[in-house]
mmCIF file of C-alpha atoms in Angstrom:
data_model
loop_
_atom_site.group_PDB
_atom_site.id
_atom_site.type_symbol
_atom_site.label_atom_id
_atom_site.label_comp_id
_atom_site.label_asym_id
_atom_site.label_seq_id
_atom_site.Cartn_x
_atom_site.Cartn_y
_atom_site.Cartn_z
ATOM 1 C CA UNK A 11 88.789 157.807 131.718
ATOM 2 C CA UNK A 12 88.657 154.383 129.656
ATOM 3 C CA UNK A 13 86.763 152.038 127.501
ATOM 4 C CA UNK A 14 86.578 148.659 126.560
ATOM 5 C CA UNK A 15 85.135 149.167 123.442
ATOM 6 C CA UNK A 16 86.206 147.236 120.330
ATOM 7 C CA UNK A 17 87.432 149.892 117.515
ATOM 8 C CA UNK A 18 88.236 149.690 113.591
ATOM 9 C CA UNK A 19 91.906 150.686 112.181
ATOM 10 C CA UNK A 20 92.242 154.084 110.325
ATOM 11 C CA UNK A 21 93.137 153.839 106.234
ATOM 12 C CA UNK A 22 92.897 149.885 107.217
ATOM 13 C CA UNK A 23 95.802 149.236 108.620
ATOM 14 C CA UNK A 24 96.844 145.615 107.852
ATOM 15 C CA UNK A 25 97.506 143.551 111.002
ATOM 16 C CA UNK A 26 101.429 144.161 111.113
ATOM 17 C CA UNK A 27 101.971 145.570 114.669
ATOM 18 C CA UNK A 28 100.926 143.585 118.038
ATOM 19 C CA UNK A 29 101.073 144.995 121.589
ATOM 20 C CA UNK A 30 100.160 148.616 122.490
ATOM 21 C CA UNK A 31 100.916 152.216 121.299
ATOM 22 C CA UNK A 32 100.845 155.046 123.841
ATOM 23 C CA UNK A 33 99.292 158.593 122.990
ATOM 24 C CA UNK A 34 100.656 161.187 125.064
ATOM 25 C CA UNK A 35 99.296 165.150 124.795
ATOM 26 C CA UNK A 36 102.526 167.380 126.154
ATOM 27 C CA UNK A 37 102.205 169.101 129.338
ATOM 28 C CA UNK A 38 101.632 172.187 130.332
ATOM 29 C CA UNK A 39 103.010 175.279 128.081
ATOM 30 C CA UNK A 40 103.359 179.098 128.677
ATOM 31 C CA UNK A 41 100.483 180.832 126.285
ATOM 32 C CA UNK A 42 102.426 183.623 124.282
ATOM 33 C CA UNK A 43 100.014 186.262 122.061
ATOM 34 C CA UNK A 44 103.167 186.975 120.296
ATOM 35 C CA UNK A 45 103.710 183.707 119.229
ATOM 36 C CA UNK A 46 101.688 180.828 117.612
ATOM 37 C CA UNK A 47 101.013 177.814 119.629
ATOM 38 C CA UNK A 48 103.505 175.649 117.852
ATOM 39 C CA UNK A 49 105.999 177.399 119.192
ATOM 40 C CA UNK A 50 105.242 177.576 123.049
ATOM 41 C CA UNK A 51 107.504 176.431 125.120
ATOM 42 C CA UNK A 52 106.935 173.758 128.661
ATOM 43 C CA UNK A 53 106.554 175.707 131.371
ATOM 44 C CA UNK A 54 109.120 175.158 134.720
ATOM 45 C CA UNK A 55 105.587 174.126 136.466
ATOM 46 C CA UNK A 56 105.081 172.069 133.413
ATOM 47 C CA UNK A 57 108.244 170.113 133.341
ATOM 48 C CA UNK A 58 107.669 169.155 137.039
ATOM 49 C CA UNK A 59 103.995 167.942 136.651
ATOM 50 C CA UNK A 60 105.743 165.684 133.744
ATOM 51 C CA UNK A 61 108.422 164.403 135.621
ATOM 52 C CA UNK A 62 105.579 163.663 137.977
ATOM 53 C CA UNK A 63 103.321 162.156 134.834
ATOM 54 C CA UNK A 64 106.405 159.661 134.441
ATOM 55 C CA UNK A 65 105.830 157.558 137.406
ATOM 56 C CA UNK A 66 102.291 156.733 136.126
ATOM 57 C CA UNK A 67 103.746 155.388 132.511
ATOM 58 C CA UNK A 68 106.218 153.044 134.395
ATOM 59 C CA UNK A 69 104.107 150.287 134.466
ATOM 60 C CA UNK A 70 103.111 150.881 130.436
ATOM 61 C CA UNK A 71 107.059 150.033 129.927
ATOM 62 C CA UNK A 72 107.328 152.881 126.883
ATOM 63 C CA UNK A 73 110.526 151.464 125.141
ATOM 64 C CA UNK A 74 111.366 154.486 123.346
ATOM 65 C CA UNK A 75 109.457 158.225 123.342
ATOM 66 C CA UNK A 76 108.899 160.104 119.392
ATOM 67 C CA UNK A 77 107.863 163.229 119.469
ATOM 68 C CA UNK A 78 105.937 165.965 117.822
ATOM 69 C CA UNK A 79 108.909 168.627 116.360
ATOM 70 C CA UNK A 80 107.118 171.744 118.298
ATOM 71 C CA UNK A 81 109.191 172.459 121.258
ATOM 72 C CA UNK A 82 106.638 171.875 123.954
ATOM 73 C CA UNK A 83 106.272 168.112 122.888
ATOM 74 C CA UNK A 84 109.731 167.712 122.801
ATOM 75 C CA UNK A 85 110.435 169.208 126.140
ATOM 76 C CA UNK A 86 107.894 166.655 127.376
ATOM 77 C CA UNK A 87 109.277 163.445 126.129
ATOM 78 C CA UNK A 88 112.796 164.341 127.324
ATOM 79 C CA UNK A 89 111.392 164.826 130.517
ATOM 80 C CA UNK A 90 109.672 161.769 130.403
ATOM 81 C CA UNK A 91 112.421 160.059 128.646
ATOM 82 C CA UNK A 92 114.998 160.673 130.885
ATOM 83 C CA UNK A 93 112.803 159.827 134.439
ATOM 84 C CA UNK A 94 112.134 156.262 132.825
ATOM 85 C CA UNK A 95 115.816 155.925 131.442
ATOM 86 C CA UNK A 96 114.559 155.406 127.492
ATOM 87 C CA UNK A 97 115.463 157.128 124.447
ATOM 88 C CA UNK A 98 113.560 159.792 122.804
ATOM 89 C CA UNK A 99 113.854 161.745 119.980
ATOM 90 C CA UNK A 100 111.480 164.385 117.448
ATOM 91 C CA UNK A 101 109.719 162.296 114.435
ATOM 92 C CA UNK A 102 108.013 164.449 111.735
ATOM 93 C CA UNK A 103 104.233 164.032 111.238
ATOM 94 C CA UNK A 104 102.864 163.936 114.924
ATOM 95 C CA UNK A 105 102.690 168.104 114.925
ATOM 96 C CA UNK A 106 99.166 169.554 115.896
ATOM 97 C CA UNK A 107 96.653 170.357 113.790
ATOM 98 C CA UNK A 108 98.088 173.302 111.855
ATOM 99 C CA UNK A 109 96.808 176.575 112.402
ATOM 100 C CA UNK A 110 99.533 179.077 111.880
ATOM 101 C CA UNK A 111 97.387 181.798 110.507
ATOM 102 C CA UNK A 112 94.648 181.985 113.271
ATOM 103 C CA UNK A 113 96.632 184.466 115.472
ATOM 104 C CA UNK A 114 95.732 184.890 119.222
ATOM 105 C CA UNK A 115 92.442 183.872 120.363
ATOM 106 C CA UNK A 116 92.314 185.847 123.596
ATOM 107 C CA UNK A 117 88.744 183.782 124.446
ATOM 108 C CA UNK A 118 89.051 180.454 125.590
ATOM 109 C CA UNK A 119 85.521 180.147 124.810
ATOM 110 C CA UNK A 120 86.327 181.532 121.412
ATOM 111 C CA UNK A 121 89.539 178.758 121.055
ATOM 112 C CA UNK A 122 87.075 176.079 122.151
ATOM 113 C CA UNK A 123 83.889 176.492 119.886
ATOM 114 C CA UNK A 124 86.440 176.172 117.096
ATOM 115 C CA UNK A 125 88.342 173.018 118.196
ATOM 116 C CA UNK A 126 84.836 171.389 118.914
ATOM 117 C CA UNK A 127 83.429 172.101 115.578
ATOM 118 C CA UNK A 128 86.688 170.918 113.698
ATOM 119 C CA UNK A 129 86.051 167.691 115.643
ATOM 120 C CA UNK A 130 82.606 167.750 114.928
ATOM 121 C CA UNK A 131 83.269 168.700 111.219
ATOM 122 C CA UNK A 132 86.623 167.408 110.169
ATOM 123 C CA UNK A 133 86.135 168.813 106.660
ATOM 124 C CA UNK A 134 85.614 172.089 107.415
ATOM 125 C CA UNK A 135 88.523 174.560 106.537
ATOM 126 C CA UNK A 136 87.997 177.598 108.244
ATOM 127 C CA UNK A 137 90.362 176.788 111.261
ATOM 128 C CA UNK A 138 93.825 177.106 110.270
ATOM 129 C CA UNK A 139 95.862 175.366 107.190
ATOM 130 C CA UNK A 140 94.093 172.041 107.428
ATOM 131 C CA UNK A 141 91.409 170.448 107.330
ATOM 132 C CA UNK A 142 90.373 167.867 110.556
ATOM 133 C CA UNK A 143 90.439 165.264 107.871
ATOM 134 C CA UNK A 144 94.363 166.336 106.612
ATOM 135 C CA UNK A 145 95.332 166.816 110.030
ATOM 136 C CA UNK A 146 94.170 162.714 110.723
ATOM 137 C CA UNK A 147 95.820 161.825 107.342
ATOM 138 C CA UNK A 148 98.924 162.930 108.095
ATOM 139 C CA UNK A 149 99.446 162.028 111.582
ATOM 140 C CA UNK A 150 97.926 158.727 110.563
ATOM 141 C CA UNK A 151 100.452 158.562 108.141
ATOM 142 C CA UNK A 152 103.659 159.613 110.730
ATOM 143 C CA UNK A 153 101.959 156.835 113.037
ATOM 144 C CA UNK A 154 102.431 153.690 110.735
ATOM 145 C CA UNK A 155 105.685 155.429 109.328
ATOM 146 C CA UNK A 156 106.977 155.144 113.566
ATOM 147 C CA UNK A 157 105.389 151.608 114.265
ATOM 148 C CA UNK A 158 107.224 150.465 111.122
ATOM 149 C CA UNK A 159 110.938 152.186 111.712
ATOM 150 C CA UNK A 160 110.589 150.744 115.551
ATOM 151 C CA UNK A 161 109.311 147.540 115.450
ATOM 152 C CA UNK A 162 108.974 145.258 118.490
ATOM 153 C CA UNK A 163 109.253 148.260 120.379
ATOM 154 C CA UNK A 164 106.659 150.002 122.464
ATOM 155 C CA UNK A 165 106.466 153.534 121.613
ATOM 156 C CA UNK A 166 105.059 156.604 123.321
ATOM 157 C CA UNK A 167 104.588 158.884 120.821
ATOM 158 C CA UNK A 168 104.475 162.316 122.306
ATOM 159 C CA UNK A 169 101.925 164.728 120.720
ATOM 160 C CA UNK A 170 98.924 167.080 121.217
ATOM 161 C CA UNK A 171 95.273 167.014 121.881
ATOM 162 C CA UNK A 172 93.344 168.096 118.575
ATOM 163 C CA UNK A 173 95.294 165.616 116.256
ATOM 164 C CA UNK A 174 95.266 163.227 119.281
ATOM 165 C CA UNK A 175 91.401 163.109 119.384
ATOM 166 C CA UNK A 176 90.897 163.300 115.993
ATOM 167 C CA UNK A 177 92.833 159.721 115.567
ATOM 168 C CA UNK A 178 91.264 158.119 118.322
ATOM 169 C CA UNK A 179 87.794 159.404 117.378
ATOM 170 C CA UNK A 180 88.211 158.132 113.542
ATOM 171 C CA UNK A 181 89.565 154.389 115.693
ATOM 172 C CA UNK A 182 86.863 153.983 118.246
ATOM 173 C CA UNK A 183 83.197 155.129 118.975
ATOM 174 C CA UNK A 184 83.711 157.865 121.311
ATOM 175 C CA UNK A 185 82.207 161.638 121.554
ATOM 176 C CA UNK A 186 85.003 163.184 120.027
ATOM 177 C CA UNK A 187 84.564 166.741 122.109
ATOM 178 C CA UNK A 188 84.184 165.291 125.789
ATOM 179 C CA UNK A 189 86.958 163.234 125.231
ATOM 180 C CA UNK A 190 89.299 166.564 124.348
ATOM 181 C CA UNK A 191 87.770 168.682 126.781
ATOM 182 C CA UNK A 192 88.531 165.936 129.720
ATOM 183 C CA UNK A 193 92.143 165.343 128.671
ATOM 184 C CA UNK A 194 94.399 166.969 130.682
ATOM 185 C CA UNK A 195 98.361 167.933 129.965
ATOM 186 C CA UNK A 196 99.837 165.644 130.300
ATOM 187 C CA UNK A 197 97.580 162.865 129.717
ATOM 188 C CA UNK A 198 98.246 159.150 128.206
ATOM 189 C CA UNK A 199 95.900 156.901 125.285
ATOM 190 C CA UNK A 200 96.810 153.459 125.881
ATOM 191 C CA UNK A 201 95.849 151.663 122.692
ATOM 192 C CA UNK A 202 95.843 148.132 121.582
ATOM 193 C CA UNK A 203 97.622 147.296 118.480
ATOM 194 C CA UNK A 204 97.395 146.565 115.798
ATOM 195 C CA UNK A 205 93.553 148.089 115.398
ATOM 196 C CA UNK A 206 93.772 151.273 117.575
ATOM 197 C CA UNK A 207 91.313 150.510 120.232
ATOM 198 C CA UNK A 208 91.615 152.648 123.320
ATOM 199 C CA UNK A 209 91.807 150.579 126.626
ATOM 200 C CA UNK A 210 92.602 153.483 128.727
ATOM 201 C CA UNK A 211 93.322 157.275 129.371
ATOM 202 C CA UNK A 212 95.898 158.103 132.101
ATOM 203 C CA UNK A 213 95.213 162.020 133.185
ATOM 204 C CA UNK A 214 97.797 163.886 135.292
#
C-alpha cells in the first residue's frame, strides 16, 4: 500500500521538522472480554511477527521508538527497539481513540461498523469518550509535542490504527475506511515531514 500524493499539515503545522516520521500500529494482541482494549497485552505470536516486522524498518533507520502508554504498544516498540539496537520509551498522547465505556463487542462486524462510521463521522460521539475529531486533536497535539522534544531525530512513533487513520486521513486524500481495514498489525506509515504526506505503508 502507498501513494504519492501531495497532502496538507494538520492545525498548520509551520515548516519546523524535515525528513520523515514513521507511524507504526502495534502488533498483534490477545482479545480479553474482561478487559478493555487498552489494556491487552502482545501476544507470544505477536512479539515474534514484530521481531519479524523489524527487519522491514531497517532500511527507514528509526532513530529512536515513542510509544503509545497501553501495554500492547509498548511491548511492540521494545521489541522493535531492541532488534534495531535504538532506544524507546512510552510518550503520552499517542493512546487510541478512547473508548473505555463501550465494553466487549463480541461482533467483529459490530466493532467494525462503528470504527468506520467514527472515520466517516469524526464528530459523532456515540463511540466511546471522544469524539474522532478529539481523538485527532490530541494525538496531533502528542505528535508535534515528540517531533519538537527529539529533533533531528527520526522517530517511529508506535501507536494504533483508529487514531492512526484518523491523522493520516485529516493529512492526505485517502478513503479513510479502506485504508484501516487493509492495515495490518504490525504495519508502518512512512510520512514526509514536515507536511504529513504518506509515501508509503509497510504491512507485516
Amino acid at each position: 500500500m502507498g501513494t504519492g500524493t501531495s497532502g496538507r499539515s494538520p492545525g498548520g503545522m509551520p515548516a519546523l521538522f524535515a525528513g520523515h516520521l514513521l507511524l507504526i500500529r502495534h502488533g498483534p494482541s490477545g482479545a480479553r472480554s474482561d478487559l478493555p482494549a487498552s489494556a491487552w497485552e502482545l501476544t507470544e505470536a505477536g512479539t515474534e511477527v514484530c521481531r519479524q516486522f523489524a527487519g522491514r524498518l531497517l532500511a527507514l533507520r528509526p532513530g529512536r521508538f515513542l510509544a503509545s502508554q497501553e501495554p500492547k504498544a509498548l511491548a511492540t516498540a521494545a521489541t522493535l527497539a531492541e532488534a534495531l539496537n535504538v532506544p524507546y520509551g512510552p510518550f503520552p498522547g499517542l493512546e487510541e481513540h478512547a473508548r473505555e465505556t463501550v465494553g466487549w463487542l463480541a461482533s467483529p462486524a459490530d466493532f467494525e461498523e462503528a470504527v468506520a462510521r467514527l472515520l466517516r463521522e469524526p464528530d459523532w460521539r456515540g463511540f466511546g469518550e471522544e469524539s474522532g475529531a478529539e481523538a485527532l486533536d490530541r494525538f496531533r497535539r502528542a505528535i508535534l509535542a515528540a517531533l519538537g522534544a527529539f529533533p533531528g531525530e527520526r522517530l517511529a512513533l508506535v501507536t494504533h490504527g483508529t487514531v492512526m487513520t484518523l491523522f493520516l486521513a485529516a493529512a492526505n486524500p485517502l478513503d479513510a475506511v479502506a485504508y484501516w481495514r487493509a492495515l495490518t498489525m504490525p504495519a508502518c506509515a512512512v510520512l514526509a515531514l514536515p507536511g504529513f504526506r504518506l509515501v508509503d505503508t509497510l504491512l507485516a
